Each structure stands twice: as structure tokens, then as C-alpha cells.
Amino acid sequence: MKQTAAMLVLILLFLALLDTGVAAVLHRAEAQGRMGSLVRYFDYGRSVPGKLARWEAHPTAYGNLYDVAWRSDILAISTAAFAEEPPGIGPVIRSYGMSFVNNIIRAAQEQEPGLKWDNHAGPGAPPNFTYAVFQEDRANRRKGDIVVLGILSSSVPAMAALSNRSVAFEQPAPFTYPIFQPDGAGLTRIEPLVNSARAQRGLARDPVAKQAWTDQFTTQDAFYSPITFGLTWLDVSPFARLVRRSLAKAHITQVKSDILAGEDYPYAEVLERMIVAFARMARADGQIPVVMAIQTRKPLNVDIAALTIPVLEREGVAYLATADHFDPSDVSGFVPDGHYKPEIDARFAAAFRRILETARFQR
Amino acid sequence: MVCYGWLLFRATSFAQIVDFTGRLFTGPPGLTIPDPPIAAYLAIAFMLVWDVLIERSGDVRFYKTWPVAIRAAIYAGMIYLLAFGATTATSAFIYFQF
């Protein structure tokens, strides 16, 4: 018994020594600006508030997404760019998506340089982000424009989240979006209390606003957890970061599974209503709605084509379902970070251009 | 062999068996195996050394005669290695910039 206790104490002591040594090595590498993949590997496990604080303190840090994709900024840029557009510019592709949508339309532009494109996107943006920006950007579109709504299979569970920071643990871009809930025959928006990078930074000086935001976040965001947001002082320990990352990933996977199992949030019903409302608003404004249903390689994702195509066909909405053009279970079509290879995007782009041709013909 | 047996039983047609078997020997853009993470390489190296020590001593509990401090250090290292390898894949897309 005494020997076992001694052994346990010694193990803890050596763990602490090892952890201190690793922390020192990582600190030195970071101080010298050598942010290699191993340093980032340990950094991924910092708490979400810890990562945001570091991004605030070091704006040039690798992968800093603090100021990215805030809807207020996107709308300000969109409004200014729209005001600059010449009146006779002709049909413009107004996209509301994420990197996958951007890659496809960029490839389409390479194939057809005359395409005009107005891009609104966020990293890994869920449908509640893309649809919300589409709604808010209404004044910055014209009759005859082609309006593209991106729906990413891996981001569907994030429809039950208020911010990317609670879903994307390793790189928690803090931009926010509303949660949509069924309300009668339509949808109601639950607005996040923080809607700009400035408001986010201001929380540090406004404890009342910070508490209100925390209360909203903890009660209405399905992904919020003390595992990802709590015990920020543990960030000093690389060992604790490794453990936190493992627990966080398990937690997020579990919440996603629960949502996709139909618990907690009626994502299928909300998505269907979004698509219907998207098509109606675009058509009411004389625009052509197009939906991009993008399937990522993750096998546990919702089958986005099976989920959306019935409503798209019922409503007569043009769509590009990536799974129709490339089997997402074939890992050879992806680059290591999970995006499609350029040649696969080119294939999607060709299909997208065929949709545009049909739209031009119908017009 | 076991994995190939799965292919035989899970394939939906003989043509699929022929197709997949062909891809196994042609490399990208056929079927591809992701590179193992660093933690896996470290664990393989650790297990290799452990096995060599067992072979040399002829005793699976060869470490019992070692000083307590050395054993505790090794156990601590193993725990750290386990934590290191607990999560090797990112759960989201990582962007250098957006």
C-alpha cells in the first residue's frame, strides 16, 4: 500500500516535470516564432476563451479568425461594394456560403472569366449563417441576379449554435449567427447578443453585457460546455490541453450525433423552411435562387442531398449537389485539410455553369 | 487479409471487387491510406523498444527489478504519450486565413 502510494506520488511528480519541460520547449519555440505543426498541435487544446484572448493579444497569430465573418462587417462591405457597382453591370452571382462555395465559384470564374461574383462567406458557415446573411443583404441585390445559398453537410448541426466558437473547438472563430426555430408556418430568429468583433472585444470592459451574453450562450447554444469554455487557467499545462482537446472533440461529436438523431433541434424542418423562404424571397425580387448542397468527407455527416433535394425539386429550385458529381467517401478527392481538390472543384464548377446557362436561357 | 475479406463480403457486385482490388495496387487517385499521426509513430517506437526488452530479458515483467523512480518516470511518459495520441485528427477545417 505504502509502495503504491509512493509510486503514485512519483508518477504525478514526473508528470509535472515532463509537463513543465514540454511547456518550456513550446514556449521557447513560440518565442522564436517557430510555430511548427507540433506547437499548433498543443495549441488546439487551449480553452475557447484562452484562444480568443491570445488572438486578441496577438492579431498576427497563425490562423487568427477573430475578426472574420462578422455579419455586421460583411453587410457593411456588401453595401459599399453594391453602391460602387455600375447600374448596367448585368447579372451578378451573389453567394452566401463558406470556403467550399467560394472554391467552386472561383473555379467557375477561371473557366468563364466573365462571371461577376459578389461573395459573402464565413469559415465552416452553417445554414443559419448563410441564410441570415442572405436575408440581411436583400437591399444589395438586383433583379436578374443569381443568388446562391450554400449548405454544408458538416455544418448542419451548428444550426443549433449561436457562434462558430462553440462548434469549431480547434479554431473557434467567434463570429455569431442567429438560431432559427419553427414558428407557425415560418421561422423565428433568436439573435445573439454579440454581433460584431467590436462588441466581442467590449465584453472585457462591460461585465453586465458579458454576463448577459454568457447567460444566453449557456442556455441557447446546444454546443456550449464547461469542457470547452471552463477552467481556462489549465491552459498553462500542455498535458491538460491534450486532455481537453480529446474531451472537447468527444463532447462536440456527441452533441452533433444527438442533433442529427433528431433530439434537441428540428434541423430538417428548419432547413426545409429556410430553403422555401430563400427561394420565395429571391423570386419575389426577380432573382434566380440556386442552392449548393455540399457533402464533406466525414462519414457521420448528414446526407445533405437526400435531405434537401426533395424540397428543392418540389419548389423547382436549381441546385448543385456535390455528391451527384463526386463520391464523398472517396478520400482521393480531398486535400488534407478536408476541402476538395482543385480538379474536383473544377468538376463542380462545370456543373454550376450548366445551371447558370439554364438560368440565362430561362431568363 | 482480414480487410480484404471485408471487401469480398461487403462489395455490392463482382465488378466492384475487381475495381477496388485494382485501385489497391494503383495508388492515388485510387484508394489512399492517410499518413499515420506523429503520436502513432511514437507509440510504435515505444512498443518496439518494450518488445525488445522483453525478448532480451525473457520476462514480460522485466521492469519489476528496476528502481521505483525509473519505473515511475516510464509510467509518467506512457500517460503523457497516451494523452498525446488521444486526439490526432481535427474535428473541423483549419484555416491559415479566411
Short mmCIF file of C-alpha atoms in Angstrom, two decimals:
data_model
loop_
_atom_site.label_atom_id
_atom_site.label_comp_id
_atom_site.label_asym_id
_atom_site.label_seq_id
_atom_site.Cartn_x
_atom_site.Cartn_y
_atom_site.Cartn_z
CA MET A 1 0.00 0.00 0.00
CA LYS A 2 2.77 2.36 1.01
CA GLN A 3 4.72 1.40 -2.10
CA THR A 4 1.70 2.04 -4.35
CA ALA A 5 1.15 5.45 -2.79
CA ALA A 6 4.82 6.28 -3.25
CA MET A 7 4.63 5.17 -6.85
CA LEU A 8 1.54 7.35 -7.48
CA VAL A 9 3.22 10.38 -5.97
CA LEU A 10 6.32 9.77 -8.05
CA ILE A 11 4.26 9.36 -11.23
CA LEU A 12 2.49 12.66 -10.55
CA LEU A 13 5.83 14.30 -9.85
CA PHE A 14 7.33 13.04 -13.10
CA LEU A 15 4.20 14.03 -15.00
CA ALA A 16 4.53 17.56 -13.62
CA LEU A 17 8.25 17.62 -14.51
CA LEU A 18 7.56 16.33 -18.01
CA ASP A 19 4.74 18.81 -18.46
CA THR A 20 6.93 21.69 -17.31
CA GLY A 21 9.65 20.61 -19.72
CA VAL A 22 7.20 20.38 -22.64
CA ALA A 23 5.73 23.78 -21.72
CA ALA A 24 9.22 25.31 -21.67
CA VAL A 25 10.11 23.83 -25.07
CA LEU A 26 6.82 25.02 -26.59
CA HIS A 27 7.22 28.47 -25.03
CA ARG A 28 10.75 28.78 -26.44
CA ALA A 29 9.67 27.64 -29.91
CA GLU A 30 6.82 30.14 -29.83
CA ALA A 31 9.07 32.97 -28.60
CA GLN A 32 11.41 32.30 -31.51
CA GLY A 33 8.48 32.38 -33.92
CA ARG A 34 8.81 28.69 -34.78
CA MET A 35 5.11 27.87 -34.80
CA GLY A 36 5.51 24.41 -36.32
CA SER A 37 2.76 21.85 -36.58
CA LEU A 38 3.78 20.33 -33.22
CA VAL A 39 3.34 23.65 -31.40
CA ARG A 40 -0.05 24.11 -33.06
CA TYR A 41 -0.95 20.55 -32.13
CA PHE A 42 -0.67 21.51 -28.46
CA ASP A 43 -2.34 24.88 -29.04
CA TYR A 44 -5.51 23.29 -30.43
CA GLY A 45 -6.35 22.12 -26.90
CA ARG A 46 -6.48 25.57 -25.28
CA SER A 47 -9.88 26.60 -23.93
CA VAL A 48 -12.03 28.70 -26.27
CA PRO A 49 -11.69 31.85 -24.11
CA GLY A 50 -7.93 31.14 -23.95
CA LYS A 51 -7.66 31.02 -27.74
CA LEU A 52 -9.73 34.18 -28.18
CA ALA A 53 -7.61 36.03 -25.60
CA ARG A 54 -4.42 35.01 -27.43
CA TRP A 55 -5.85 36.17 -30.77
CA GLU A 56 -6.80 39.49 -29.18
CA ALA A 57 -3.28 39.90 -27.80
CA HIS A 58 -1.53 38.66 -30.98
CA PRO A 59 -3.56 39.71 -34.03
CA THR A 60 -0.94 38.32 -36.43
CA ALA A 61 -1.01 34.85 -34.83
CA TYR A 62 -1.27 31.87 -37.16
CA GLY A 63 -4.87 31.04 -38.03
CA ASN A 64 -6.33 34.05 -36.21
CA LEU A 65 -10.02 34.22 -37.19
CA TYR A 66 -11.10 36.72 -34.54
CA ASP A 67 -12.23 39.43 -36.96
CA VAL A 68 -13.50 37.13 -39.68
CA ALA A 69 -17.10 36.75 -40.91
CA TRP A 70 -18.92 39.06 -38.51
CA ARG A 71 -22.23 39.74 -40.23
CA SER A 72 -22.09 43.46 -39.48
CA ASP A 73 -18.75 43.71 -41.32
CA ILE A 74 -19.94 41.55 -44.22
CA LEU A 75 -23.01 43.76 -44.68
CA ALA A 76 -21.02 46.97 -44.47
CA ILE A 77 -18.62 45.73 -47.17
CA SER A 78 -21.51 44.43 -49.28
CA THR A 79 -23.39 47.72 -49.05
CA ALA A 80 -20.32 49.74 -50.01
CA ALA A 81 -19.46 47.43 -52.91
CA PHE A 82 -23.06 47.46 -54.16
CA ALA A 83 -23.08 51.26 -54.17
CA GLU A 84 -19.96 51.17 -56.36
CA GLU A 85 -21.44 48.75 -58.90
CA PRO A 86 -22.37 50.35 -62.22
CA PRO A 87 -26.15 50.12 -62.80
CA GLY A 88 -25.82 48.15 -66.03
CA ILE A 89 -23.45 45.58 -64.61
CA GLY A 90 -25.74 42.69 -65.59
CA PRO A 91 -26.46 39.57 -63.58
CA VAL A 92 -24.16 39.09 -60.60
CA ILE A 93 -23.71 35.84 -58.68
CA ARG A 94 -24.44 36.76 -55.05
CA SER A 95 -23.21 33.85 -52.95
CA TYR A 96 -23.90 33.20 -49.28
CA GLY A 97 -21.68 30.34 -48.23
CA MET A 98 -18.33 29.17 -46.97
CA SER A 99 -14.93 28.17 -48.40
CA PHE A 100 -16.44 25.24 -50.33
CA VAL A 101 -18.85 27.53 -52.18
CA ASN A 102 -16.05 30.05 -52.75
CA ASN A 103 -13.78 27.36 -54.23
CA ILE A 104 -16.49 26.23 -56.66
CA ILE A 105 -17.41 29.72 -57.85
CA ARG A 106 -13.74 30.70 -58.10
CA ALA A 107 -13.19 27.65 -60.31
CA ALA A 108 -16.23 28.66 -62.38
CA GLN A 109 -14.72 32.12 -62.82
CA GLU A 110 -11.47 30.57 -64.01
CA GLN A 111 -13.43 28.61 -66.60
CA GLU A 112 -15.53 31.63 -67.53
CA PRO A 113 -13.73 34.87 -66.61
CA GLY A 114 -16.76 37.00 -67.48
CA LEU A 115 -18.73 35.80 -64.45
CA LYS A 116 -19.40 38.55 -61.93
CA TRP A 117 -19.33 37.41 -58.32
CA ASP A 118 -20.26 39.05 -55.03
CA ASN A 119 -19.05 36.84 -52.20
CA HIS A 120 -20.38 36.58 -48.63
CA ALA A 121 -18.87 33.77 -46.60
CA GLY A 122 -17.70 32.53 -43.23
CA PRO A 123 -15.37 29.65 -42.28
CA GLY A 124 -17.38 26.44 -41.97
CA ALA A 125 -20.51 28.60 -42.03
CA PRO A 126 -23.71 26.76 -41.09
CA PRO A 127 -27.04 27.32 -42.91
CA ASN A 128 -28.27 29.70 -40.20
CA PHE A 129 -25.33 31.97 -41.02
CA THR A 130 -25.69 31.77 -44.82
CA TYR A 131 -29.45 32.23 -44.68
CA ALA A 132 -29.25 35.10 -42.18
CA VAL A 133 -26.74 36.98 -44.35
CA PHE A 134 -28.93 36.32 -47.40
CA GLN A 135 -31.88 37.89 -45.55
CA GLU A 136 -29.90 40.88 -44.32
CA ASP A 137 -28.22 41.56 -47.67
CA ARG A 138 -31.52 41.92 -49.54
CA ALA A 139 -31.01 45.59 -50.37
CA ASN A 140 -27.68 44.79 -52.04
CA ARG A 141 -29.06 42.65 -54.86
CA ARG A 142 -30.72 43.46 -58.16
CA LYS A 143 -33.36 41.91 -60.32
CA GLY A 144 -31.78 39.26 -62.54
CA ASP A 145 -29.02 38.33 -60.09
CA ILE A 146 -28.26 34.69 -59.34
CA VAL A 147 -28.45 34.07 -55.62
CA VAL A 148 -26.52 31.09 -54.25
CA LEU A 149 -27.23 29.65 -50.81
CA GLY A 150 -24.55 27.24 -49.55
CA ILE A 151 -25.45 24.36 -47.26
CA LEU A 152 -22.51 22.37 -45.89
CA SER A 153 -23.28 18.89 -44.56
CA SER A 154 -20.77 19.06 -41.71
CA SER A 155 -22.18 22.39 -40.52
CA VAL A 156 -25.83 21.35 -40.31
CA PRO A 157 -25.64 20.54 -36.55
CA ALA A 158 -24.30 24.07 -35.97
CA MET A 159 -27.81 25.31 -36.75
CA ALA A 160 -28.33 24.80 -33.00
CA ALA A 161 -25.39 27.09 -32.17
CA LEU A 162 -25.08 30.86 -31.78
CA SER A 163 -21.42 31.08 -32.72
CA ASN A 164 -18.72 29.21 -34.57
CA ARG A 165 -16.65 29.31 -31.36
CA SER A 166 -18.73 26.64 -29.66
CA VAL A 167 -18.66 24.22 -32.63
CA ALA A 168 -15.15 24.55 -34.08
CA PHE A 169 -13.08 23.91 -30.96
CA GLU A 170 -9.64 23.78 -32.57
CA GLN A 171 -10.06 27.10 -34.40
CA PRO A 172 -13.02 28.87 -32.79
CA ALA A 173 -13.82 31.87 -34.99
CA PRO A 174 -16.01 33.93 -32.65
CA PHE A 175 -18.41 35.28 -35.29
CA THR A 176 -22.05 34.77 -34.40
CA TYR A 177 -25.33 33.92 -36.10
CA PRO A 178 -28.97 33.51 -35.14
CA ILE A 179 -30.67 30.23 -34.31
CA PHE A 180 -33.85 29.68 -36.30
CA GLN A 181 -36.82 27.92 -34.73
CA PRO A 182 -40.10 26.85 -36.36
CA ASP A 183 -42.82 29.37 -35.62
CA GLY A 184 -46.23 28.76 -37.13
CA ALA A 185 -45.61 28.16 -40.82
CA GLY A 186 -42.38 30.16 -40.83
CA LEU A 187 -39.25 30.65 -38.79
CA THR A 188 -38.32 32.91 -35.92
CA ARG A 189 -34.79 34.21 -35.35
CA ILE A 190 -33.07 34.08 -31.99
CA GLU A 191 -30.48 36.83 -32.28
CA PRO A 192 -27.15 36.54 -30.49
CA LEU A 193 -26.47 39.43 -28.13
CA VAL A 194 -22.98 39.87 -29.58
CA ASN A 195 -22.95 40.72 -33.28
CA SER A 196 -19.61 42.35 -34.03
CA ALA A 197 -15.92 41.99 -33.26
CA ARG A 198 -16.10 45.35 -31.52
CA ALA A 199 -18.90 44.15 -29.24
CA GLN A 200 -16.93 40.96 -28.58
CA ARG A 201 -13.84 42.95 -27.52
CA GLY A 202 -16.03 45.28 -25.47
CA LEU A 203 -17.20 42.42 -23.24
CA ALA A 204 -13.94 42.62 -21.30
CA ARG A 205 -14.90 46.13 -20.12
CA ASP A 206 -18.63 45.52 -19.65
CA PRO A 207 -19.37 42.84 -17.03
CA VAL A 208 -23.16 43.27 -17.38
CA ALA A 209 -23.09 42.66 -21.13
CA LYS A 210 -20.63 39.82 -20.63
CA GLN A 211 -22.94 38.14 -18.13
CA ALA A 212 -25.98 38.56 -20.40
CA TRP A 213 -24.07 37.06 -23.33
CA THR A 214 -22.79 34.19 -21.19
CA ASP A 215 -26.32 33.50 -19.96
CA GLN A 216 -27.68 33.45 -23.50
CA PHE A 217 -24.80 31.34 -24.73
CA THR A 218 -25.05 28.75 -21.97
CA THR A 219 -28.82 28.39 -22.24
CA GLN A 220 -29.44 28.60 -26.00
CA ASP A 221 -26.32 27.23 -27.68
CA ALA A 222 -26.51 23.42 -27.82
CA PHE A 223 -22.71 23.09 -28.04
CA TYR A 224 -21.71 25.28 -25.10
CA SER A 225 -19.87 23.26 -22.45
CA PRO A 226 -17.56 23.87 -19.50
CA ILE A 227 -15.27 21.31 -21.18
CA THR A 228 -14.51 23.79 -23.94
CA PHE A 229 -15.09 27.08 -22.09
CA GLY A 230 -14.28 26.38 -18.43
CA LEU A 231 -11.12 26.16 -16.29
CA THR A 232 -9.13 28.46 -18.55
CA TRP A 233 -6.21 28.51 -16.08
CA LEU A 234 -5.45 24.92 -17.14
CA ASP A 235 -4.23 26.29 -20.47
CA VAL A 236 -0.75 26.70 -18.94
CA SER A 237 -0.38 22.91 -18.95
CA PRO A 238 0.28 21.22 -22.32
CA PHE A 239 -0.88 17.93 -20.78
CA ALA A 240 -4.20 19.47 -19.74
CA ARG A 241 -4.57 20.90 -23.25
CA LEU A 242 -4.14 17.44 -24.75
CA VAL A 243 -6.77 16.04 -22.41
CA ARG A 244 -9.14 18.97 -23.00
CA ARG A 245 -8.87 18.60 -26.76
CA SER A 246 -9.77 14.93 -26.54
CA LEU A 247 -12.74 15.61 -24.24
CA ALA A 248 -13.88 18.57 -26.34
CA LYS A 249 -13.85 16.55 -29.52
CA ALA A 250 -15.86 13.79 -27.86
CA HIS A 251 -18.33 16.35 -26.50
CA ILE A 252 -18.84 18.08 -29.86
CA THR A 253 -19.21 14.74 -31.66
CA GLN A 254 -21.83 13.67 -29.11
CA VAL A 255 -23.85 16.89 -29.46
CA LYS A 256 -23.73 16.61 -33.26
CA SER A 257 -24.92 12.99 -33.05
CA ASP A 258 -27.78 13.96 -30.73
CA ILE A 259 -28.89 16.74 -33.05
CA LEU A 260 -28.69 14.55 -36.15
CA ALA A 261 -30.65 11.88 -34.29
CA GLY A 262 -33.47 14.39 -34.11
CA GLU A 263 -33.00 15.27 -30.44
CA ASP A 264 -32.60 18.84 -29.22
CA TYR A 265 -33.20 20.64 -32.52
CA PRO A 266 -35.55 20.12 -35.54
CA TYR A 267 -32.83 20.75 -38.14
CA ALA A 268 -34.60 19.01 -41.04
CA GLU A 269 -37.78 21.05 -40.61
CA VAL A 270 -35.87 24.32 -40.19
CA LEU A 271 -33.70 23.62 -43.21
CA GLU A 272 -36.73 22.88 -45.35
CA ARG A 273 -38.40 26.14 -44.29
CA MET A 274 -35.19 28.05 -44.95
CA ILE A 275 -34.95 26.73 -48.49
CA VAL A 276 -38.59 27.53 -49.20
CA ALA A 277 -38.25 31.07 -47.79
CA PHE A 278 -34.93 31.59 -49.61
CA ALA A 279 -36.46 30.66 -52.97
CA ARG A 280 -39.56 32.78 -52.39
CA MET A 281 -37.65 35.89 -51.38
CA ALA A 282 -35.22 35.59 -54.31
CA ARG A 283 -38.04 35.07 -56.80
CA ALA A 284 -40.10 37.89 -55.30
CA ASP A 285 -37.12 40.16 -56.03
CA GLY A 286 -36.78 38.85 -59.59
CA GLN A 287 -33.63 36.84 -58.80
CA ILE A 288 -32.74 33.24 -59.56
CA PRO A 289 -32.22 31.06 -56.48
CA VAL A 290 -29.59 28.31 -56.58
CA VAL A 291 -28.73 26.01 -53.67
CA MET A 292 -25.33 24.35 -53.32
CA ALA A 293 -25.70 21.21 -51.20
CA ILE A 294 -22.12 20.32 -50.30
CA GLN A 295 -21.20 16.95 -48.86
CA THR A 296 -17.91 16.77 -46.97
CA ARG A 297 -15.87 13.62 -46.47
CA LYS A 298 -16.86 12.98 -42.88
CA PRO A 299 -18.85 9.73 -42.82
CA LEU A 300 -21.06 10.73 -39.88
CA ASN A 301 -22.39 13.82 -41.63
CA VAL A 302 -25.99 14.16 -42.63
CA ASP A 303 -26.68 13.15 -46.25
CA ILE A 304 -27.32 16.69 -47.43
CA ALA A 305 -28.51 15.70 -50.90
CA ALA A 306 -31.10 13.28 -49.50
CA LEU A 307 -32.23 15.92 -47.03
CA THR A 308 -32.57 18.85 -49.41
CA ILE A 309 -33.28 17.52 -52.90
CA PRO A 310 -36.94 16.58 -52.23
CA VAL A 311 -37.79 20.14 -51.14
CA LEU A 312 -35.60 21.70 -53.87
CA GLU A 313 -37.37 19.69 -56.57
CA ARG A 314 -40.80 20.33 -55.06
CA GLU A 315 -40.09 24.08 -55.09
CA GLY A 316 -38.41 23.96 -58.51
CA VAL A 317 -35.16 25.43 -57.17
CA ALA A 318 -31.98 24.87 -59.21
CA TYR A 319 -29.32 23.07 -57.18
CA LEU A 320 -25.82 21.70 -57.27
CA ALA A 321 -25.47 18.62 -55.05
CA THR A 322 -21.75 17.78 -54.94
CA ALA A 323 -22.50 14.12 -54.18
CA ASP A 324 -24.11 13.89 -57.64
CA HIS A 325 -20.73 14.67 -59.20
CA PHE A 326 -18.20 13.12 -56.83
CA ASP A 327 -18.46 10.32 -54.28
CA PRO A 328 -17.58 11.96 -50.91
CA SER A 329 -16.49 8.59 -49.49
CA ASP A 330 -13.58 8.60 -51.97
CA VAL A 331 -10.84 10.26 -49.91
CA SER A 332 -8.67 10.73 -53.00
CA GLY A 333 -10.79 13.76 -53.92
CA PHE A 334 -9.82 15.77 -50.84
CA VAL A 335 -6.78 17.75 -49.72
CA PRO A 336 -5.54 17.03 -46.17
CA ASP A 337 -7.48 19.91 -44.58
CA GLY A 338 -10.79 18.42 -45.73
CA HIS A 339 -11.54 20.63 -48.74
CA TYR A 340 -11.99 19.25 -52.22
CA LYS A 341 -9.03 19.10 -54.59
CA PRO A 342 -8.99 21.79 -57.31
CA GLU A 343 -9.78 19.28 -60.05
CA ILE A 344 -12.90 18.16 -58.16
CA ASP A 345 -13.95 21.78 -57.61
CA ALA A 346 -13.48 22.30 -61.35
CA ARG A 347 -15.92 19.45 -61.92
CA PHE A 348 -18.46 21.08 -59.59
CA ALA A 349 -17.83 24.42 -61.29
CA ALA A 350 -18.65 22.95 -64.69
CA ALA A 351 -21.95 21.66 -63.27
CA PHE A 352 -22.61 25.08 -61.71
CA ARG A 353 -22.03 26.77 -65.06
CA ARG A 354 -24.56 24.45 -66.66
CA ILE A 355 -27.06 25.66 -64.05
CA LEU A 356 -26.19 29.25 -64.94
CA GLU A 357 -26.67 28.51 -68.63
CA THR A 358 -30.12 27.10 -67.93
CA ALA A 359 -30.94 30.16 -65.83
CA ARG A 360 -29.83 32.52 -68.61
CA PHE A 361 -31.91 30.57 -71.12
CA GLN A 362 -34.98 30.75 -68.88
CA ARG A 363 -34.50 34.45 -68.37
CA MET B 1 -6.02 -10.27 -45.37
CA VAL B 2 -8.89 -9.59 -42.94
CA CYS B 3 -9.53 -6.19 -44.55
CA TYR B 4 -9.55 -7.75 -47.99
CA GLY B 5 -12.02 -10.33 -46.68
CA TRP B 6 -14.31 -7.46 -45.64
CA LEU B 7 -14.13 -6.15 -49.18
CA LEU B 8 -15.25 -9.51 -50.55
CA PHE B 9 -18.23 -9.70 -48.20
CA ARG B 10 -19.27 -6.03 -48.31
CA ALA B 11 -18.96 -5.44 -52.07
CA THR B 12 -22.23 -4.99 -53.90
CA SER B 13 -21.04 -6.68 -57.11
CA PHE B 14 -18.18 -8.66 -58.56
CA ALA B 15 -17.34 -5.64 -60.71
CA GLN B 16 -16.86 -3.57 -57.54
CA ILE B 17 -14.48 -6.21 -56.13
CA VAL B 18 -12.41 -6.06 -59.32
CA ASP B 19 -12.50 -2.23 -59.30
CA PHE B 20 -11.44 -1.86 -55.65
CA THR B 21 -8.78 -4.58 -55.91
CA GLY B 22 -7.30 -2.78 -58.89
CA ARG B 23 -7.27 0.52 -57.02
CA LEU B 24 -5.41 -1.07 -54.09
CA PHE B 25 -2.42 -1.58 -56.36
CA THR B 26 -2.53 1.65 -58.33
CA GLY B 27 -2.18 4.25 -55.56
CA PRO B 28 -3.60 7.79 -55.85
CA PRO B 29 -6.07 8.70 -57.21
CA GLY B 30 -7.20 5.19 -56.24
CA LEU B 31 -7.82 4.17 -52.63
CA THR B 32 -5.49 6.02 -50.30
CA ILE B 33 -4.39 5.48 -46.71
CA PRO B 34 -3.88 8.67 -44.67
CA ASP B 35 -0.42 9.20 -43.15
CA PRO B 36 -0.33 8.00 -39.52
CA PRO B 37 -0.07 10.85 -36.97
CA ILE B 38 3.18 11.56 -35.08
CA ALA B 39 1.68 10.06 -31.91
CA ALA B 40 1.23 6.72 -33.70
CA TYR B 41 4.89 6.68 -34.78
CA LEU B 42 5.99 7.45 -31.20
CA ALA B 43 3.78 4.70 -29.80
CA ILE B 44 5.11 2.20 -32.38
CA ALA B 45 8.71 3.09 -31.44
CA PHE B 46 7.89 2.77 -27.74
CA MET B 47 6.24 -0.64 -28.22
CA LEU B 48 9.18 -1.84 -30.30
CA VAL B 49 11.68 -0.97 -27.56
CA TRP B 50 9.38 -2.59 -24.96
CA ASP B 51 9.20 -5.80 -27.02
CA VAL B 52 12.97 -5.89 -27.47
CA LEU B 53 13.44 -5.59 -23.70
CA ILE B 54 11.01 -8.46 -23.11
CA GLU B 55 12.85 -10.62 -25.65
CA ARG B 56 16.26 -9.85 -24.18
CA SER B 57 15.23 -10.50 -20.58
CA GLY B 58 12.84 -13.38 -21.28
CA ASP B 59 10.46 -11.86 -18.72
CA VAL B 60 7.30 -9.89 -19.53
CA ARG B 61 7.70 -8.16 -16.17
CA PHE B 62 11.33 -7.26 -16.69
CA TYR B 63 10.75 -3.80 -15.27
CA LYS B 64 9.89 -5.11 -11.78
CA THR B 65 13.54 -5.17 -10.81
CA TRP B 66 14.10 -1.57 -11.88
CA PRO B 67 14.27 1.24 -9.30
CA VAL B 68 10.89 2.73 -8.38
CA ALA B 69 11.87 6.18 -9.63
CA ILE B 70 12.77 4.85 -13.09
CA ARG B 71 9.50 2.94 -13.31
CA ALA B 72 7.50 5.95 -12.20
CA ALA B 73 9.22 8.06 -14.87
CA ILE B 74 8.36 5.50 -17.54
CA TYR B 75 4.73 5.29 -16.39
CA ALA B 76 4.51 9.09 -16.49
CA GLY B 77 5.92 9.05 -20.00
CA MET B 78 3.36 6.45 -21.05
CA ILE B 79 0.50 8.51 -19.62
CA TYR B 80 1.77 11.58 -21.48
CA LEU B 81 2.09 9.59 -24.67
CA LEU B 82 -1.49 8.35 -24.28
CA ALA B 83 -2.74 11.92 -23.89
CA PHE B 84 -0.61 12.96 -26.87
CA GLY B 85 -2.28 10.38 -29.05
CA ALA B 86 -5.80 10.75 -27.66
CA THR B 87 -6.84 13.17 -30.40
CA THR B 88 -4.89 13.19 -33.59
CA ALA B 89 -7.46 14.42 -36.08
CA THR B 90 -9.02 17.86 -36.10
CA SER B 91 -12.81 17.98 -35.81
CA ALA B 92 -13.15 20.99 -38.10
CA PHE B 93 -11.48 22.64 -41.07
CA ILE B 94 -8.37 24.56 -40.10
CA TYR B 95 -7.72 27.78 -41.99
CA PHE B 96 -4.40 29.62 -42.20
CA GLN B 97 -6.56 32.60 -43.08
CA PHE B 98 -10.08 33.15 -44.37
#
